[in-house]
PDB file of C-alpha atoms in Angstrom:
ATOM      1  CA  UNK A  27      74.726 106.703 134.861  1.00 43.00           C
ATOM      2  CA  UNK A  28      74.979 104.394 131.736  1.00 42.00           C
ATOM      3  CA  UNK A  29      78.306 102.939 131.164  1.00 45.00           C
ATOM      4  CA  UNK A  30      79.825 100.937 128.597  1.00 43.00           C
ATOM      5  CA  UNK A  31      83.691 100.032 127.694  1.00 45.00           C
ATOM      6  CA  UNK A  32      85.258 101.045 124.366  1.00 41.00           C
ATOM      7  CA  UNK A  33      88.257  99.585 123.551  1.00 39.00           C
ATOM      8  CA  UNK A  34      91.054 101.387 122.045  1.00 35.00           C
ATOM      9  CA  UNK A  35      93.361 100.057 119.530  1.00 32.00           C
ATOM     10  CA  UNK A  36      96.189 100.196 121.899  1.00 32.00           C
ATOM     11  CA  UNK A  37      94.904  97.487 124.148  1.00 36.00           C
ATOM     12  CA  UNK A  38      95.060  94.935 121.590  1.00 41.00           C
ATOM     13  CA  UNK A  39      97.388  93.257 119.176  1.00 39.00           C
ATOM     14  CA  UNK A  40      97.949  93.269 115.512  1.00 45.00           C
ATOM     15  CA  UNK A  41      95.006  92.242 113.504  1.00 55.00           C
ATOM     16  CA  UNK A  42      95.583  89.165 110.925  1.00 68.00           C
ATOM     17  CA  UNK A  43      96.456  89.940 107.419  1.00 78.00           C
ATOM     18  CA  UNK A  44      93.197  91.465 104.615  1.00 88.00           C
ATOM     19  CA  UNK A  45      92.228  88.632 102.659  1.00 90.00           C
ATOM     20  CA  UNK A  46      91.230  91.453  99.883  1.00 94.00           C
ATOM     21  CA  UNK A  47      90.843  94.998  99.300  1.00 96.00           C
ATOM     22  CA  UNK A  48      87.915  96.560  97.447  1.00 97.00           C
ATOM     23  CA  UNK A  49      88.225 100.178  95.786  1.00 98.00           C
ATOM     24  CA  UNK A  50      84.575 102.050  96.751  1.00 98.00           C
ATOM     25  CA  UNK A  51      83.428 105.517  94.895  1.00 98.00           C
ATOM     26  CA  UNK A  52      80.221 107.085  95.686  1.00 98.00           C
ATOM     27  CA  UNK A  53      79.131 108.433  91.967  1.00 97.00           C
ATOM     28  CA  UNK A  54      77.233 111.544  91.207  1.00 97.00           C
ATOM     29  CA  UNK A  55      73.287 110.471  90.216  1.00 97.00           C
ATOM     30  CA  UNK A  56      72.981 114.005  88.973  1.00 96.00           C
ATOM     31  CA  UNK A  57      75.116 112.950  86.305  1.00 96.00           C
ATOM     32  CA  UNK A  58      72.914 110.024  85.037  1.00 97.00           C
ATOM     33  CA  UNK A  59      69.707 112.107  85.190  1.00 96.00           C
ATOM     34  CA  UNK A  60      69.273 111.703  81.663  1.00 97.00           C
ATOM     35  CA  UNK A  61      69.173 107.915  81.643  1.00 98.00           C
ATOM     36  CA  UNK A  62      66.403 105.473  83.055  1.00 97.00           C
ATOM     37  CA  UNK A  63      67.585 103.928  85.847  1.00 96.00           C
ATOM     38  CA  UNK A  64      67.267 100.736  83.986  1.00 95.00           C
ATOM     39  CA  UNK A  65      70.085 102.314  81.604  1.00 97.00           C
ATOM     40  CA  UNK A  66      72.534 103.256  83.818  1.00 97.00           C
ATOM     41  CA  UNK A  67      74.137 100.087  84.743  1.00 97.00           C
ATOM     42  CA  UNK A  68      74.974  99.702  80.897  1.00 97.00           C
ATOM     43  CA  UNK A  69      75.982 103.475  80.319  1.00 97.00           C
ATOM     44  CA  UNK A  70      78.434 103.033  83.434  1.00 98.00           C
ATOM     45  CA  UNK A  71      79.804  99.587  81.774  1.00 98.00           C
ATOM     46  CA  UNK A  72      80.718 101.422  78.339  1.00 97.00           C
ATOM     47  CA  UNK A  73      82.593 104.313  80.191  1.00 97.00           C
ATOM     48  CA  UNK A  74      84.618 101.649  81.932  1.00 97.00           C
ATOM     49  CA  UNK A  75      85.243  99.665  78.995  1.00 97.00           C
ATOM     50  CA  UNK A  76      86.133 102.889  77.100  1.00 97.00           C
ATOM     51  CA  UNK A  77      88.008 103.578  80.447  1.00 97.00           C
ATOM     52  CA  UNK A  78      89.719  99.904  80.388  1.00 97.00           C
ATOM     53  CA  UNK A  79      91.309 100.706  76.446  1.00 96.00           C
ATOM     54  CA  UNK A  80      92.921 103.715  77.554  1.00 91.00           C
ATOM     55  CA  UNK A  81      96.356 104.836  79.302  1.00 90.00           C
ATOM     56  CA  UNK A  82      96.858 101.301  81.390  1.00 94.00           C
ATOM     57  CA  UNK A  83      95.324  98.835  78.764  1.00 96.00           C
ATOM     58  CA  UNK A  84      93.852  96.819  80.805  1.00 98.00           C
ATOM     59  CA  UNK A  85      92.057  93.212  79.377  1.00 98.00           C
ATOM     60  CA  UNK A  86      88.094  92.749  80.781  1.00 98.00           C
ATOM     61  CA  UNK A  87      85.693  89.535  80.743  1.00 98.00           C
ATOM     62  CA  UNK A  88      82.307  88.961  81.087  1.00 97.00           C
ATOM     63  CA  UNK A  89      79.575  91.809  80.813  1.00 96.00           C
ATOM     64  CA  UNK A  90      77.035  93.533  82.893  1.00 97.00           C
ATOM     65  CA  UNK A  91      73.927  91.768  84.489  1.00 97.00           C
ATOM     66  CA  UNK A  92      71.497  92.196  86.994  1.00 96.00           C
ATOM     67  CA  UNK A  93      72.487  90.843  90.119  1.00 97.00           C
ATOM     68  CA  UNK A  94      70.584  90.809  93.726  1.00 95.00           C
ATOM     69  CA  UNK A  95      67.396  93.103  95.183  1.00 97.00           C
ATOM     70  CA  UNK A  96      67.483  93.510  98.789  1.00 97.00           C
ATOM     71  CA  UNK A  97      66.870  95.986 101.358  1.00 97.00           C
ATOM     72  CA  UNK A  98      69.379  97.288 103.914  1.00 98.00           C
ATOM     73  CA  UNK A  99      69.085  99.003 107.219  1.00 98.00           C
ATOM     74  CA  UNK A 100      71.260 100.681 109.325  1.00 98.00           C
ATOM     75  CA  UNK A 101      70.980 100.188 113.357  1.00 98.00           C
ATOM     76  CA  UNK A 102      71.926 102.176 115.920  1.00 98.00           C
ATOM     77  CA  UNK A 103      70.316 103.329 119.435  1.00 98.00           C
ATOM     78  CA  UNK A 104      67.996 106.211 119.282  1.00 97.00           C
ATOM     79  CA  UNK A 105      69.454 109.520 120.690  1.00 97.00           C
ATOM     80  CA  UNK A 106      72.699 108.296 121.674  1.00 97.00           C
ATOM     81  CA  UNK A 107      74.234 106.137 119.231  1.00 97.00           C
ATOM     82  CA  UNK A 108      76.411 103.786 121.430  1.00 97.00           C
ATOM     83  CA  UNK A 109      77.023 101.561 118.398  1.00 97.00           C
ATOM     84  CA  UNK A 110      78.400 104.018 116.417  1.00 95.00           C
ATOM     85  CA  UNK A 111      80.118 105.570 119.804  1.00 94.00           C
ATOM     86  CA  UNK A 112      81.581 101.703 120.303  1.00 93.00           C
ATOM     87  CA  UNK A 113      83.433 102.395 116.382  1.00 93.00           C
ATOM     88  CA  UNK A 114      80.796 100.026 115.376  1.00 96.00           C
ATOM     89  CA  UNK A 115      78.791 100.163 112.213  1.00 96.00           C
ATOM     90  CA  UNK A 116      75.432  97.459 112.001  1.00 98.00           C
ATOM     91  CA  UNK A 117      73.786  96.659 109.280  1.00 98.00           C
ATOM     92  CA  UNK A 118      71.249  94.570 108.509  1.00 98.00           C
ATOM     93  CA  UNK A 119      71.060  93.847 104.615  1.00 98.00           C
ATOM     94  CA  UNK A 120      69.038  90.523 103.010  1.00 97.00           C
ATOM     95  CA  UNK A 121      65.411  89.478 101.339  1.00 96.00           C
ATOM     96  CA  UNK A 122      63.432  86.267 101.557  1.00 94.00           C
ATOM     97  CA  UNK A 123      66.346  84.011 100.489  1.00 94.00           C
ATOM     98  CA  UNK A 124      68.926  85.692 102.333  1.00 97.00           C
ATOM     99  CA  UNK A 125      69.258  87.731 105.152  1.00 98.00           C
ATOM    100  CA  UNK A 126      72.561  88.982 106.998  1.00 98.00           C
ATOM    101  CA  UNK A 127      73.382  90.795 109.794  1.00 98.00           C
ATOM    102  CA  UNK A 128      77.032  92.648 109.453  1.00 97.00           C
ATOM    103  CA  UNK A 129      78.755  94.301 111.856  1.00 96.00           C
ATOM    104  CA  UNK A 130      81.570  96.366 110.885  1.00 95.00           C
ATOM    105  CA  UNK A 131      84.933  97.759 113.198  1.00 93.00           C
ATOM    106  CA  UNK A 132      86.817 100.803 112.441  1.00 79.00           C
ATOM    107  CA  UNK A 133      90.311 100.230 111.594  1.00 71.00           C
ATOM    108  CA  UNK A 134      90.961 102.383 114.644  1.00 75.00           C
ATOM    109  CA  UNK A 135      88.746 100.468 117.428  1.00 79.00           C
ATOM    110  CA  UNK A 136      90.169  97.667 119.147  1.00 82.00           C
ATOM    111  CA  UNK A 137      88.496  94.366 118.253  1.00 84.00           C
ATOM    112  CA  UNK A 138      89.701  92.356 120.997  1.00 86.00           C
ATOM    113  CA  UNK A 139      86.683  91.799 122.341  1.00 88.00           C
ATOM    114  CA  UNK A 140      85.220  89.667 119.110  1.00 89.00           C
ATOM    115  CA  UNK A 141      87.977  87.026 120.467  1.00 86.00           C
ATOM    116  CA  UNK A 142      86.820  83.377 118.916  1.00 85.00           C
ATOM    117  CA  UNK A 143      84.387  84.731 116.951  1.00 88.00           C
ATOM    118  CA  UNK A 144      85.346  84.400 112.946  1.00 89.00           C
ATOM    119  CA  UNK A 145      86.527  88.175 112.074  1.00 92.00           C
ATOM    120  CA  UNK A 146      86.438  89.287 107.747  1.00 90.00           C
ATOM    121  CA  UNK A 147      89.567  91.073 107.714  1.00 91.00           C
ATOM    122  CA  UNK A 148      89.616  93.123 104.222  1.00 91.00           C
ATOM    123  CA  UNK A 149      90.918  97.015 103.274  1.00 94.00           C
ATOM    124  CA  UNK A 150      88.768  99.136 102.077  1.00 95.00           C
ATOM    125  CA  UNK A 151      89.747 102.060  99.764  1.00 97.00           C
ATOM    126  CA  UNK A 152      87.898 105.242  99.202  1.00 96.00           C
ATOM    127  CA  UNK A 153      88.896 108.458  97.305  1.00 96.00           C
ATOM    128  CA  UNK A 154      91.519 110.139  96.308  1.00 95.00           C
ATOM    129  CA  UNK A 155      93.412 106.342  97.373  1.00 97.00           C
ATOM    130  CA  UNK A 156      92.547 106.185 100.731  1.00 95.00           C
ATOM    131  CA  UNK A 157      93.103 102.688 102.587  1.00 94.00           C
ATOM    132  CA  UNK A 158      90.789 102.096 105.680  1.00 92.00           C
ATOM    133  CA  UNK A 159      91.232  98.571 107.607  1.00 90.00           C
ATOM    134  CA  UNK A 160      87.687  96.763 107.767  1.00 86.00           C
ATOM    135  CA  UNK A 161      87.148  93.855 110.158  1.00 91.00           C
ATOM    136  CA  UNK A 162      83.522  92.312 110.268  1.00 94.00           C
ATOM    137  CA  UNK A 163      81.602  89.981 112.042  1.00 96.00           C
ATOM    138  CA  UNK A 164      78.336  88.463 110.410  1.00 96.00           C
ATOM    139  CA  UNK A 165      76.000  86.338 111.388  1.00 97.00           C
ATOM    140  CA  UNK A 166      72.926  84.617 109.089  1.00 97.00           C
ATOM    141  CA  UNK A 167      69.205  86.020 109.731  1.00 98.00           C
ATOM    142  CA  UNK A 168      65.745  84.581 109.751  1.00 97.00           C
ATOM    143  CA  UNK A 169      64.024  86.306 107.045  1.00 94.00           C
ATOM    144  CA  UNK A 170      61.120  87.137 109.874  1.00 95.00           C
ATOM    145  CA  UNK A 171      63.677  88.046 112.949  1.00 97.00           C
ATOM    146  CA  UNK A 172      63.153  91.205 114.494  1.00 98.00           C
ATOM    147  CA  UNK A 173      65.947  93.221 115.721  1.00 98.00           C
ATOM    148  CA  UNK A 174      64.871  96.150 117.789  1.00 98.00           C
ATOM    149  CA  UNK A 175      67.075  95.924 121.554  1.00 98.00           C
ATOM    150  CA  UNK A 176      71.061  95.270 121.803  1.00 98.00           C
ATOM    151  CA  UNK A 177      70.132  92.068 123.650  1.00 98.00           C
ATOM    152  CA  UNK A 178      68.867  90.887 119.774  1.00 98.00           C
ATOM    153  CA  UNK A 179      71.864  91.513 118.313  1.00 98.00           C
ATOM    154  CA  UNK A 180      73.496  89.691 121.047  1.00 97.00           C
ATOM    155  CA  UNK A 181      71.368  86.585 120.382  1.00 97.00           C
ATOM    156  CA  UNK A 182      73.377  86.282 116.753  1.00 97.00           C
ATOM    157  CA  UNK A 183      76.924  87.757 117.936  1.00 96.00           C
ATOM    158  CA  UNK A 184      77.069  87.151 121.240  1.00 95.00           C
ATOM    159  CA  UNK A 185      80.248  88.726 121.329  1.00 94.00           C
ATOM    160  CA  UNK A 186      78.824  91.899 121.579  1.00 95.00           C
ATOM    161  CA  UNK A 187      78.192  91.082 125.482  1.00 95.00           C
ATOM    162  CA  UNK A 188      81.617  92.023 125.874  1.00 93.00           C
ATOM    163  CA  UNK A 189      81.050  95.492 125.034  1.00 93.00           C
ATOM    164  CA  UNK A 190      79.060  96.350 128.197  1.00 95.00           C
ATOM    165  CA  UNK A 191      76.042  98.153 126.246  1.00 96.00           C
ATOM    166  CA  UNK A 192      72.806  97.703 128.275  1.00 97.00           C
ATOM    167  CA  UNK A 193      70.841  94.508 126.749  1.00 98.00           C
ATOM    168  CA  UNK A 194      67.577  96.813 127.357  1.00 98.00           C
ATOM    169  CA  UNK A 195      68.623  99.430 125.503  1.00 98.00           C
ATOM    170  CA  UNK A 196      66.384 100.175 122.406  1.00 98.00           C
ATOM    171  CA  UNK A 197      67.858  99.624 118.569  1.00 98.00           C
ATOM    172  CA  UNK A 198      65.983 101.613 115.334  1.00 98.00           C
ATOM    173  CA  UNK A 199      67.018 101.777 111.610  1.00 98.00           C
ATOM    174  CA  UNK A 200      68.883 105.118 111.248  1.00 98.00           C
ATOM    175  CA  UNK A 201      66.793 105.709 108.372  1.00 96.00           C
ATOM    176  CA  UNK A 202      63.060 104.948 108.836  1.00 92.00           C
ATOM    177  CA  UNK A 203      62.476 104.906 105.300  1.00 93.00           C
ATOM    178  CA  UNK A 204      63.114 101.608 103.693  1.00 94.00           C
ATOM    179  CA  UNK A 205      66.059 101.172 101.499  1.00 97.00           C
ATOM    180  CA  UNK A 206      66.041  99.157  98.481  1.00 97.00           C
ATOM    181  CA  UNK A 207      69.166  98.234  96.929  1.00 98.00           C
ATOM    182  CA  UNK A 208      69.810  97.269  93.280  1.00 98.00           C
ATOM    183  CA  UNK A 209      72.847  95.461  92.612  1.00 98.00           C
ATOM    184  CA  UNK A 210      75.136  94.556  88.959  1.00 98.00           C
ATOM    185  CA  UNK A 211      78.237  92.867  88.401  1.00 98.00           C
ATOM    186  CA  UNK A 212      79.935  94.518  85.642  1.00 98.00           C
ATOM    187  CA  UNK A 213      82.768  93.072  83.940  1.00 98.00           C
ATOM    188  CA  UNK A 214      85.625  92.338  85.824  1.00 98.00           C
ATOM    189  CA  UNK A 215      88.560  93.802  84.782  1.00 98.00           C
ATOM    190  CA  UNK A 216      92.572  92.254  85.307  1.00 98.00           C
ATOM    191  CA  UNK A 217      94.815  93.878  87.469  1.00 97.00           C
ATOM    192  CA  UNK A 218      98.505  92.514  87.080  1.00 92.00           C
ATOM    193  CA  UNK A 219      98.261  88.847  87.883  1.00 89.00           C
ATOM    194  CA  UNK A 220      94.792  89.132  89.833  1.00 95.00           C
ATOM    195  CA  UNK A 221      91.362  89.637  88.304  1.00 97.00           C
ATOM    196  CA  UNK A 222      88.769  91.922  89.968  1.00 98.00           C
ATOM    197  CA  UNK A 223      85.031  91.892  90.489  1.00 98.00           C
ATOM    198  CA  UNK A 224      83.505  94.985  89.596  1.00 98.00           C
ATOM    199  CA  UNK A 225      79.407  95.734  90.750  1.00 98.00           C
ATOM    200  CA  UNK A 226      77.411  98.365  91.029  1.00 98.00           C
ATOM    201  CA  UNK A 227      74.468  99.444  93.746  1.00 98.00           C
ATOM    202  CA  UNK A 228      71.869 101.717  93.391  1.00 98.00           C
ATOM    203  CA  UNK A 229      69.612 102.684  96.490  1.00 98.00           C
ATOM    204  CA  UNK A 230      66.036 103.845  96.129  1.00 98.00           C
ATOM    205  CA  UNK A 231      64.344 105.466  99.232  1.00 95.00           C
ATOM    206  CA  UNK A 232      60.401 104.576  99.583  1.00 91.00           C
ATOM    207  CA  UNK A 233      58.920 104.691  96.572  1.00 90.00           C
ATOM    208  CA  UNK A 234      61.407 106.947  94.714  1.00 94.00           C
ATOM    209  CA  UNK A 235      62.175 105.700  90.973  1.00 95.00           C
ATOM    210  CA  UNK A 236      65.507 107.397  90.296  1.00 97.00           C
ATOM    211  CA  UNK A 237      68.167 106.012  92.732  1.00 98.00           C
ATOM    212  CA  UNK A 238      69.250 108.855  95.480  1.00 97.00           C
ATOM    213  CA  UNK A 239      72.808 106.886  95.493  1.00 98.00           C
ATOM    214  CA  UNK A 240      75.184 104.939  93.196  1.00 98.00           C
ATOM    215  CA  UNK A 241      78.400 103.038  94.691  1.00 98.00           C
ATOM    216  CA  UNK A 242      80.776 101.282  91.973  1.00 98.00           C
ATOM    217  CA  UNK A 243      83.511  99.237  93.473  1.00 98.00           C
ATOM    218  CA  UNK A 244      86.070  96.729  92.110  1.00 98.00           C
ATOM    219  CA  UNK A 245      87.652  93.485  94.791  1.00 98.00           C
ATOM    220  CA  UNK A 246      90.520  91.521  94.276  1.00 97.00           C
ATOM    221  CA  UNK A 247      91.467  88.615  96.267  1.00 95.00           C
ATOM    222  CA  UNK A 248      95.056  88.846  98.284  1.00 92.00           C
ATOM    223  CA  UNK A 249      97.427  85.795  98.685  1.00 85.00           C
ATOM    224  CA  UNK A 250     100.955  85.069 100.610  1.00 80.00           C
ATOM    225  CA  UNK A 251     102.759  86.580  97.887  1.00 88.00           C
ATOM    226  CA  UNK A 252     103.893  90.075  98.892  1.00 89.00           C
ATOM    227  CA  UNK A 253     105.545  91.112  95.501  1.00 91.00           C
ATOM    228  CA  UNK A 254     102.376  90.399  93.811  1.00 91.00           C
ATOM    229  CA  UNK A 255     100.173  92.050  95.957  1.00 92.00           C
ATOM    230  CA  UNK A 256     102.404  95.406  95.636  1.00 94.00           C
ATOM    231  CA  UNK A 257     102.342  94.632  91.957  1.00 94.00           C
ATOM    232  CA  UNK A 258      98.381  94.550  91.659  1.00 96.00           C
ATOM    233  CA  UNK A 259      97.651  97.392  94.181  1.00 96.00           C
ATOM    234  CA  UNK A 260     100.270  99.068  91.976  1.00 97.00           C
ATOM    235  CA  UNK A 261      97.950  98.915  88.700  1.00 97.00           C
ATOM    236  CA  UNK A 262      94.788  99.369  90.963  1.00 98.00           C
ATOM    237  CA  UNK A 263      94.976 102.591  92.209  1.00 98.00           C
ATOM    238  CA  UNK A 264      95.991 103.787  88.322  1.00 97.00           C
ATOM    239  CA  UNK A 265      92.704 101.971  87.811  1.00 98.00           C
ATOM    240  CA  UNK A 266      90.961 103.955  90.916  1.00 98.00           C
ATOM    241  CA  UNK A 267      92.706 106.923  89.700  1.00 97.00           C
ATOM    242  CA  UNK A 268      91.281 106.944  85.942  1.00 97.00           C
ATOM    243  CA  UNK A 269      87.643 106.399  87.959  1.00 97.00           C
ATOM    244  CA  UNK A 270      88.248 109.706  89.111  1.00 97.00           C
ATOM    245  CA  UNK A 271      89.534 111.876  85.817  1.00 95.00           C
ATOM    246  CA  UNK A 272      87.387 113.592  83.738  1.00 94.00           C
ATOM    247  CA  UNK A 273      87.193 110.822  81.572  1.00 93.00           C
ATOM    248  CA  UNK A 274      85.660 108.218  84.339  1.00 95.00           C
ATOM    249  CA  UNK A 275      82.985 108.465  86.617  1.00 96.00           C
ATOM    250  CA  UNK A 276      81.470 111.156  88.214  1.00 93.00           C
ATOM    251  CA  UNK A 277      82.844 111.146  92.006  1.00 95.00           C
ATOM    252  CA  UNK A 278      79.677 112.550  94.163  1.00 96.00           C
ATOM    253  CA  UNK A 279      81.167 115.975  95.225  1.00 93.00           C
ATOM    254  CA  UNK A 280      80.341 115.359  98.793  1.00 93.00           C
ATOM    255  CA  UNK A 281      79.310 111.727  99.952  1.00 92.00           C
ATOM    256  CA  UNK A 282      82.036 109.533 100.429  1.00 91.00           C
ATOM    257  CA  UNK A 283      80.436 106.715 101.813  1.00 95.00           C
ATOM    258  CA  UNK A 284      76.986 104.718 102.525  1.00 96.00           C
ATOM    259  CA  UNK A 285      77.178 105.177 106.129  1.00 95.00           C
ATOM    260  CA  UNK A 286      77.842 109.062 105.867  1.00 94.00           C
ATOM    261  CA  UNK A 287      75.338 108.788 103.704  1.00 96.00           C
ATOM    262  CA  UNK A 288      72.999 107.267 106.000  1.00 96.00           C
ATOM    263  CA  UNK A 289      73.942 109.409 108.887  1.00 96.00           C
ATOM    264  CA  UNK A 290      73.868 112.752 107.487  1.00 95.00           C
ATOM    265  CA  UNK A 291      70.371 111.827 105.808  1.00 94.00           C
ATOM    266  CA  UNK A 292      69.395 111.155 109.589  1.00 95.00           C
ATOM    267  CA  UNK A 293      71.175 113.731 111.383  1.00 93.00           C
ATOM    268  CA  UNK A 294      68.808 113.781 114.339  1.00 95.00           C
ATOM    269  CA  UNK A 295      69.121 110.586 115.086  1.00 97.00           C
ATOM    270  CA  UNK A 296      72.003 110.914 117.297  1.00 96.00           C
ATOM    271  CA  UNK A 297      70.685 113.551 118.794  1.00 90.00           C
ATOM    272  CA  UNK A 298      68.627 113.416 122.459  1.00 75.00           C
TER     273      UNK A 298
END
């Protein structure tokens, strides 16, 4: 009988404090249909510009440009998905100059066992405003390295030993179409003291030419100072709020994230 440990958030102790938070909305690509894809960066900057002179009156720099091509896969284990069953998300995400293997812990998995390895500790927020812990672990790829058992993960985060998952067992992209992502910064946009990156990313499946999904997120660092942190999330989730009014974006009416995304796209693959 296979075996492998979880951990539950109850063995372990208090994680260290985010270093940022990024706000994350999965938009609606039915509602750019009548744009090239080359357009839509630039018809998503005006509405936030527009948005930015509204309620809040917020000040903006800088202006939208094209910013990385890469593709991105998903990994789990065919059939049984003891990654995903571990609270684990892996993703593998890069192109010729750079290549990066990510993998991310729920905010409700214990992460004890990633012990002296260097942990991203960040919060993520997702519609309406909610906040989800993210702790990662990453480790730099050979643009040719193939990553197809546990026990090749485990050659970059060796940490993942810990976790008791066969070395043998087998590792696939969720999806086995490729998936290209185009990224944009877009202009960032001050929140209280702290200004925020804004970018947007488009995936394309195979050779499709309209993008099947469109993510637009905004990141602001964190510091020691508590009051100003509570004063900045303060104005960013009246930011993230005015992303989803009838004046903003168009929130996709049922993904709420790339991995659902991926997962429901490849609902099988869980599946023995």
């Amino acid at each position: 009988m296979l075996r492998f440990t979880v951990l539950t958030l109850a063995a372990c102790c208090a994680t260290a404090a985010p270093a940022s938070r990024e706000y994350k909305m999965i938009v609606d690509p039915s509602a750019y249909e009548a744009y090239e894809p080359s357009e839509i960066s630039f018809v998503i900057e005006r509405s936030l510009l527009n948005l930015a002179k509204g309620p809040i009156s917020l000040e903006t720099r800088g202006k939208t440009s094209r910013d990385k091509t890469r593709a991105v896969r998903f990994l789990d284990t065919p059939g049984d998905c003891l990654l995903t069953k571990a609270g684990l998300i892996v993703r593998d995400r890069g192109n010729e100059k750079k290549r990066t293997l990510t993998i991310k812990l729920r905010g409700d998995v214990d992460g004890s066992w990633t012990k002296g390895a260097k942990v991203k500790e960040e919060e993520d927020v997702v519609p309406p405003l909610q906040i989800k812990q993210s702790r990662a672990l990453q480790a730099k790829l050979e643009s040719s390295a193939t990553l197809d058992t546990i026990k090749s993960l485990q050659s970059y985060l060796p940490e993942l030993e810990r976790l008791g998952i066969p070395a043998d067992k087998a590792v696939q992209p969720v999806i086995k179409e490729s998936i290209r992502e185009e990224t944009f910064t877009l202009p960032e946009i001050k929140l209280g003291n702290s200004w925020a990156e804004t970018e947007l990313s488009m995936w394309y499946f195979g050779d499709e030419e309209r993008p099947a999904l469109i993510e637009a997120s905004f990141r602001y660092e964190m510091d020691g100072n508590a009051e100003a942190n509570e004063a900045t999330a303060k104005v960013a989730a009246q930011w993230f709020k005015l992303w989803q009014s009838p004046s903003g974006l168009t929130p996709d009416p049922v993904e709420s994230t790339k991995t659902a995304f991926v997962f429901k796209r490849s609902a099988d693959f869980c599946k023995k």
